Amino acid sequence: MPWILLTCIIFLMKIRNMQFKSSLLTFILTFLSVASSAQLTQTVKGKVVDKEIGIGLPGAIVQLKGTGANIVATADNNGYYKLLNVPVGRQSFLFTYTGYKPVPVNDIIITSGKEMIVNAEMEESTIAIAEIEVKAGTDTDVVNTMQSVNMKAFSIEETERYPGSRNDPARMAQNFAGVQGTNDSRNDIVIRGNSPSGLLWRMEDIDIPNPNHFAVAGSAGGPQSIINNKYLANSEFYTGAFPSNYGNALGGVFDLRMRNGNNEKHERTFQFGFLGTELALEGPLSKKSGASYLVTYRYSTLKLFSAINFNIGTSAVPGYQDIGLRLNFPTKKAGVFSFSSIGGLSDIKIILSKTKQRPKELYGDLNRDQYFASNMGVGILNHLYSLNSRTIMKTSLAYGVQTLNVDHYLVMRNRDFTPRDTIPQILDYTFYEGKTTLAWYIKSKLNPKNSIKTGFFVNRIDVDFHDKVKINSLFDTVAATIENKPFKTRINTKESFYLLQPYINYVHKFNERLSFNGGVMSQYLTLNNKATIEPRASLRYLLGRKHSISMAYGLHTQMQPTYIYFAIPDSIVNNGVLIPNTNRVAANKNLDLSKSHHFVLGYDFFAGKYLRFKTELYYQYLWNVPVYQVPSSVSLLNRGATFNRFFPVYSMQNSGTGQNYGLEFTVEKLYHDHYFLMYSASIFNSTYSGSNGKTNNTDFNGNYMMNLLGGLEFNVGKNKKNILSFGTKVTYGGGKRYSPVNIAASNAVMDVVAKDDSVNTKQFAPYNRLDFRVSYKINYKKTGIEVALDLINILSTKNILALSYAPDPAKLSADPLVKNYQLGFLPLFYIKVDF
């Protein structure tokens, strides 16, 4: 917000006006000048492993490229290496090992404040050792990012470099082709027209709950991520037809990895910014064994200001805090033990009963006070053991939990918009969902051409759901009448059940050009004895060194949002007859898993060392989707992207269908020579059919999406060791879908009710946004400082998000609908210190 920038400016002006003695000021300036101009170096270290099974490669050679200095290291018996005295700045490295393909790692930022960890995965060649000749030259300079079809590997630097990403991996992923990013208020990942609830979040080989603050049941996104990029390692993002070790997802997979802390040196990072005040600590627990720790903590900066009575212009201050923890314990003979954990607490109080004048622009309902609290946490204990040089076994035990506690009170207003004294409660719900997971797999590389992985997940799910609500109409104007109304119970259950997921995956390399990846995932839900068998397969063929084609197929299934199984509908269908649900039974407990066929064809082309073209053509057919048992356009395919939960009014059945198809295109100039560029575009169609047999646009059918982003970077300062960066991003996409509204039905429930025969037939104006980012990294002898400013929606474009129900108490007969607009201009800043 502008007041934050103003506060910083005033603070700097006060410092400037302070009276320092001339000699002291001269000393400070001289010290800073010497510190920043001295030749600065840093240690670079990491681990070199076999790509297939992750076992260290002893004797692998790592060398610094392009500086003229002969800085080379050899990996030890466990694959660990260390390069000393690497100059600060952008540096490139080459990893080589006999019998393996060379791996270049280019343009890594080396800073003075923290040692840099650079790990490398090397792929064993299928040709004879005698035929392999490694030369550090033109060929090994090429950054070969020709990845598997539908998969994007990304580095943590990308979450910082991309304008508008807010250091959030989910918002960073919205830059990729096939992913929509047209909701400023949430980081939902909408992949190829699928509901964002079709995304699987995984961390350290364990499926985890929605890792976002202010998350609601049945969603996979939120306004603020719990994930902190300071503890992440390079991770993977799948947009469809994913391998057989992933299950219970229809749309995509975000597979996150946590890095280990520095096992030789204690390091600290402090960051102060608009989105949070953070502290990260890492270092050795035992230098002898190599055990290490890494812990991060973040607290809402706005909540801090509110706590000291600093006026930020609103009483609805989002409070949140989160933590990340990684402990790593390698042993000589018993393998590697590790513990990983993330968690977050969030709450907000939106008190609208104190609003006495109708705002000119509305950003949601003004008829209720809302108290919202959500918590999420997961702890994962892993044991990784090498049975021999080609086989590993991993066992994991994890527990994840997500809770919600929400209360709403109806604000009743006079004709002049002033609130009345009595505020009756109209909503009360508490949700608890816990999951205990035992996971195990064994992975073996039989030879350079063949590897196999098999394992299972045993998930015990415990739920405790309670929800009650009072349904009121526009014409319920007497508080006492509303208070005397009985609550309607929509869910009231406490139960436990299991989701079992065995799988097997096989990789075969026919030769250096052609490879196959296939397998089967099976799922069994003990709640209603539903089971699936899901085959997956992909082929990749290299057409020379610069071209590749790939194709993939997968059958994917997903259980419904857990609370849907236990929701109590108002009416049920019994023997073809619609009757009132007078016994208040949970009629949807027998719902089957939803299913989807994924077909993908891809082409990858490297036009130059750092210029890449990629395109993918896809088709998805979805079926077994829950819809009402009475003729209706309602479908669960449209849920998961708002702060509202869906409660079925009628009993449901698995007769809904849907289809997504489209073409994606990416042109990427990888970072090199001080700049990068990326253009991603998608044209697509996403439709569904409900129980009324009509085909409609899904809520996510924007039809097209484009992103153009780029950045420049300059080495500045006396010895060019500081870095000044500029970046910009243009987003343009199809507007949100919406429906003509049934005003009478909306007045009856005081919420927007669409006309069932014309759902999503209308579309708001196209979404467009321009973002800009500038950052300055300063390297001192043992400290690194970064100052960054993100300018979101720099042109203050008014993008429409949705229609909202907000009747004027002075004109009850007037149109009660208003347009909700997305964020205007939003400046975000942070200052980060590594030491």
mmCIF file of C-alpha atoms in Angstrom, residues 315-446:
data_model
loop_
_atom_site.group_PDB
_atom_site.id
_atom_site.type_symbol
_atom_site.label_atom_id
_atom_site.label_comp_id
_atom_site.label_asym_id
_atom_site.label_seq_id
_atom_site.Cartn_x
_atom_site.Cartn_y
_atom_site.Cartn_z
ATOM 1 C CA SER A 315 -10.354 -3.123 10.664
ATOM 2 C CA ALA A 316 -10.408 -6.354 8.636
ATOM 3 C CA VAL A 317 -6.726 -7.132 9.109
ATOM 4 C CA PRO A 318 -5.670 -10.592 7.866
ATOM 5 C CA GLY A 319 -3.668 -12.324 10.573
ATOM 6 C CA TYR A 320 -1.498 -15.259 9.621
ATOM 7 C CA GLN A 321 1.700 -16.988 10.607
ATOM 8 C CA ASP A 322 3.464 -20.040 9.250
ATOM 9 C CA ILE A 323 6.488 -22.176 9.904
ATOM 10 C CA GLY A 324 8.665 -24.603 7.976
ATOM 11 C CA LEU A 325 11.053 -27.149 9.449
ATOM 12 C CA ARG A 326 13.540 -29.571 7.920
ATOM 13 C CA LEU A 327 15.812 -31.868 9.939
ATOM 14 C CA ASN A 328 18.229 -34.216 8.188
ATOM 15 C CA PHE A 329 20.177 -37.038 9.845
ATOM 16 C CA PRO A 330 22.486 -39.072 7.577
ATOM 17 C CA THR A 331 24.068 -42.207 9.054
ATOM 18 C CA LYS A 332 26.926 -44.398 7.898
ATOM 19 C CA LYS A 333 25.033 -47.680 7.660
ATOM 20 C CA ALA A 334 21.357 -47.106 8.527
ATOM 21 C CA GLY A 335 20.502 -44.717 5.716
ATOM 22 C CA VAL A 336 19.197 -41.154 5.951
ATOM 23 C CA PHE A 337 16.479 -40.057 8.359
ATOM 24 C CA SER A 338 14.682 -36.754 7.871
ATOM 25 C CA PHE A 339 11.756 -34.848 9.300
ATOM 26 C CA SER A 340 9.881 -32.223 7.276
ATOM 27 C CA SER A 341 7.031 -30.065 8.463
ATOM 28 C CA ILE A 342 5.036 -27.011 7.414
ATOM 29 C CA GLY A 343 2.065 -25.366 9.094
ATOM 30 C CA GLY A 344 0.065 -22.181 9.224
ATOM 31 C CA LEU A 345 -2.528 -20.362 11.316
ATOM 32 C CA SER A 346 -4.794 -17.682 9.875
ATOM 33 C CA ASP A 347 -7.762 -15.627 10.995
ATOM 34 C CA ILE A 348 -9.711 -12.538 9.956
ATOM 35 C CA LYS A 349 -12.638 -10.596 11.347
ATOM 36 C CA ILE A 350 -14.728 -8.730 8.779
ATOM 37 C CA ILE A 351 -16.944 -6.462 10.872
ATOM 38 C CA LEU A 352 -19.386 -4.727 8.535
ATOM 39 C CA SER A 353 -21.897 -3.805 11.219
ATOM 40 C CA LYS A 354 -19.767 -0.725 11.854
ATOM 41 C CA THR A 355 -20.152 0.455 8.253
ATOM 42 C CA LYS A 356 -22.772 3.207 8.298
ATOM 43 C CA GLN A 357 -22.573 4.499 4.727
ATOM 44 C CA ARG A 358 -22.985 2.538 1.520
ATOM 45 C CA PRO A 359 -19.594 2.381 -0.252
ATOM 46 C CA LYS A 360 -19.310 3.610 -3.851
ATOM 47 C CA GLU A 361 -17.659 0.323 -4.839
ATOM 48 C CA LEU A 362 -18.533 -2.980 -3.225
ATOM 49 C CA TYR A 363 -16.103 -5.848 -2.759
ATOM 50 C CA GLY A 364 -18.429 -8.497 -1.422
ATOM 51 C CA ASP A 365 -21.450 -8.870 0.808
ATOM 52 C CA LEU A 366 -22.272 -6.048 3.221
ATOM 53 C CA ASN A 367 -24.980 -7.937 5.062
ATOM 54 C CA ARG A 368 -22.938 -9.968 7.514
ATOM 55 C CA ASP A 369 -20.146 -9.892 10.077
ATOM 56 C CA GLN A 370 -17.732 -12.740 9.432
ATOM 57 C CA TYR A 371 -15.284 -14.457 11.768
ATOM 58 C CA PHE A 372 -13.004 -16.873 9.953
ATOM 59 C CA ALA A 373 -10.129 -18.999 11.245
ATOM 60 C CA SER A 374 -8.250 -21.783 9.453
ATOM 61 C CA ASN A 375 -5.274 -23.931 10.428
ATOM 62 C CA MET A 376 -3.156 -26.352 8.447
ATOM 63 C CA GLY A 377 -0.178 -28.516 9.329
ATOM 64 C CA VAL A 378 1.728 -31.580 8.173
ATOM 65 C CA GLY A 379 4.675 -33.530 9.603
ATOM 66 C CA ILE A 380 6.610 -36.114 7.559
ATOM 67 C CA LEU A 381 9.160 -38.600 8.867
ATOM 68 C CA ASN A 382 11.233 -40.212 6.104
ATOM 69 C CA HIS A 383 13.798 -42.992 6.022
ATOM 70 C CA LEU A 384 15.820 -43.510 2.849
ATOM 71 C CA TYR A 385 17.997 -46.613 2.618
ATOM 72 C CA SER A 386 20.284 -47.838 -0.156
ATOM 73 C CA LEU A 387 20.042 -51.598 -0.527
ATOM 74 C CA ASN A 388 22.881 -51.568 -3.043
ATOM 75 C CA SER A 389 24.404 -49.247 -5.639
ATOM 76 C CA ARG A 390 21.319 -49.554 -7.872
ATOM 77 C CA THR A 391 18.418 -49.956 -5.440
ATOM 78 C CA ILE A 392 16.889 -47.660 -2.839
ATOM 79 C CA MET A 393 13.985 -48.053 -0.436
ATOM 80 C CA LYS A 394 12.029 -45.234 1.183
ATOM 81 C CA THR A 395 9.548 -45.414 4.051
ATOM 82 C CA SER A 396 7.480 -42.435 5.205
ATOM 83 C CA LEU A 397 5.059 -41.821 8.036
ATOM 84 C CA ALA A 398 3.105 -38.575 7.979
ATOM 85 C CA TYR A 399 0.216 -36.768 9.592
ATOM 86 C CA GLY A 400 -1.617 -33.814 8.053
ATOM 87 C CA VAL A 401 -4.524 -31.791 9.395
ATOM 88 C CA GLN A 402 -6.760 -28.936 8.310
ATOM 89 C CA THR A 403 -9.315 -27.164 10.515
ATOM 90 C CA LEU A 404 -11.893 -24.403 9.972
ATOM 91 C CA ASN A 405 -13.906 -22.401 12.464
ATOM 92 C CA VAL A 406 -16.380 -19.887 11.024
ATOM 93 C CA ASP A 407 -19.270 -17.763 12.353
ATOM 94 C CA HIS A 408 -21.508 -15.344 10.419
ATOM 95 C CA TYR A 409 -23.933 -12.781 11.869
ATOM 96 C CA LEU A 410 -26.609 -11.045 9.807
ATOM 97 C CA VAL A 411 -26.301 -7.268 9.644
ATOM 98 C CA MET A 412 -29.753 -5.726 9.343
ATOM 99 C CA ARG A 413 -29.904 -2.129 8.133
ATOM 100 C CA ASN A 414 -32.269 0.792 8.168
ATOM 101 C CA ARG A 415 -33.216 2.623 4.993
ATOM 102 C CA ASP A 416 -30.356 5.089 5.534
ATOM 103 C CA PHE A 417 -27.915 2.113 5.628
ATOM 104 C CA THR A 418 -27.175 2.437 9.357
ATOM 105 C CA PRO A 419 -27.001 -0.979 11.076
ATOM 106 C CA ARG A 420 -29.553 -2.077 13.638
ATOM 107 C CA ASP A 421 -28.524 -3.087 17.123
ATOM 108 C CA THR A 422 -29.463 -6.781 16.984
ATOM 109 C CA ILE A 423 -27.176 -9.005 14.892
ATOM 110 C CA PRO A 424 -28.497 -12.601 14.845
ATOM 111 C CA GLN A 425 -26.155 -15.504 14.091
ATOM 112 C CA ILE A 426 -26.941 -17.213 10.779
ATOM 113 C CA LEU A 427 -23.976 -19.567 10.216
ATOM 114 C CA ASP A 428 -21.803 -21.708 12.458
ATOM 115 C CA TYR A 429 -19.413 -24.390 11.255
ATOM 116 C CA THR A 430 -16.340 -26.243 12.431
ATOM 117 C CA PHE A 431 -14.430 -28.604 10.170
ATOM 118 C CA TYR A 432 -11.632 -30.967 11.105
ATOM 119 C CA GLU A 433 -9.961 -33.307 8.624
ATOM 120 C CA GLY A 434 -6.876 -35.292 9.552
ATOM 121 C CA LYS A 435 -4.918 -37.788 7.490
ATOM 122 C CA THR A 436 -2.328 -40.307 8.632
ATOM 123 C CA THR A 437 -0.230 -41.743 5.817
ATOM 124 C CA LEU A 438 2.130 -44.684 5.604
ATOM 125 C CA ALA A 439 4.049 -44.633 2.319
ATOM 126 C CA TRP A 440 6.678 -47.019 1.016
ATOM 127 C CA TYR A 441 8.457 -47.645 -2.247
ATOM 128 C CA ILE A 442 11.424 -49.481 -3.653
ATOM 129 C CA LYS A 443 13.168 -48.266 -6.785
ATOM 130 C CA SER A 444 15.782 -50.152 -8.741
ATOM 131 C CA LYS A 445 17.802 -49.355 -11.821
ATOM 132 C CA LEU A 446 18.173 -52.784 -13.352
#
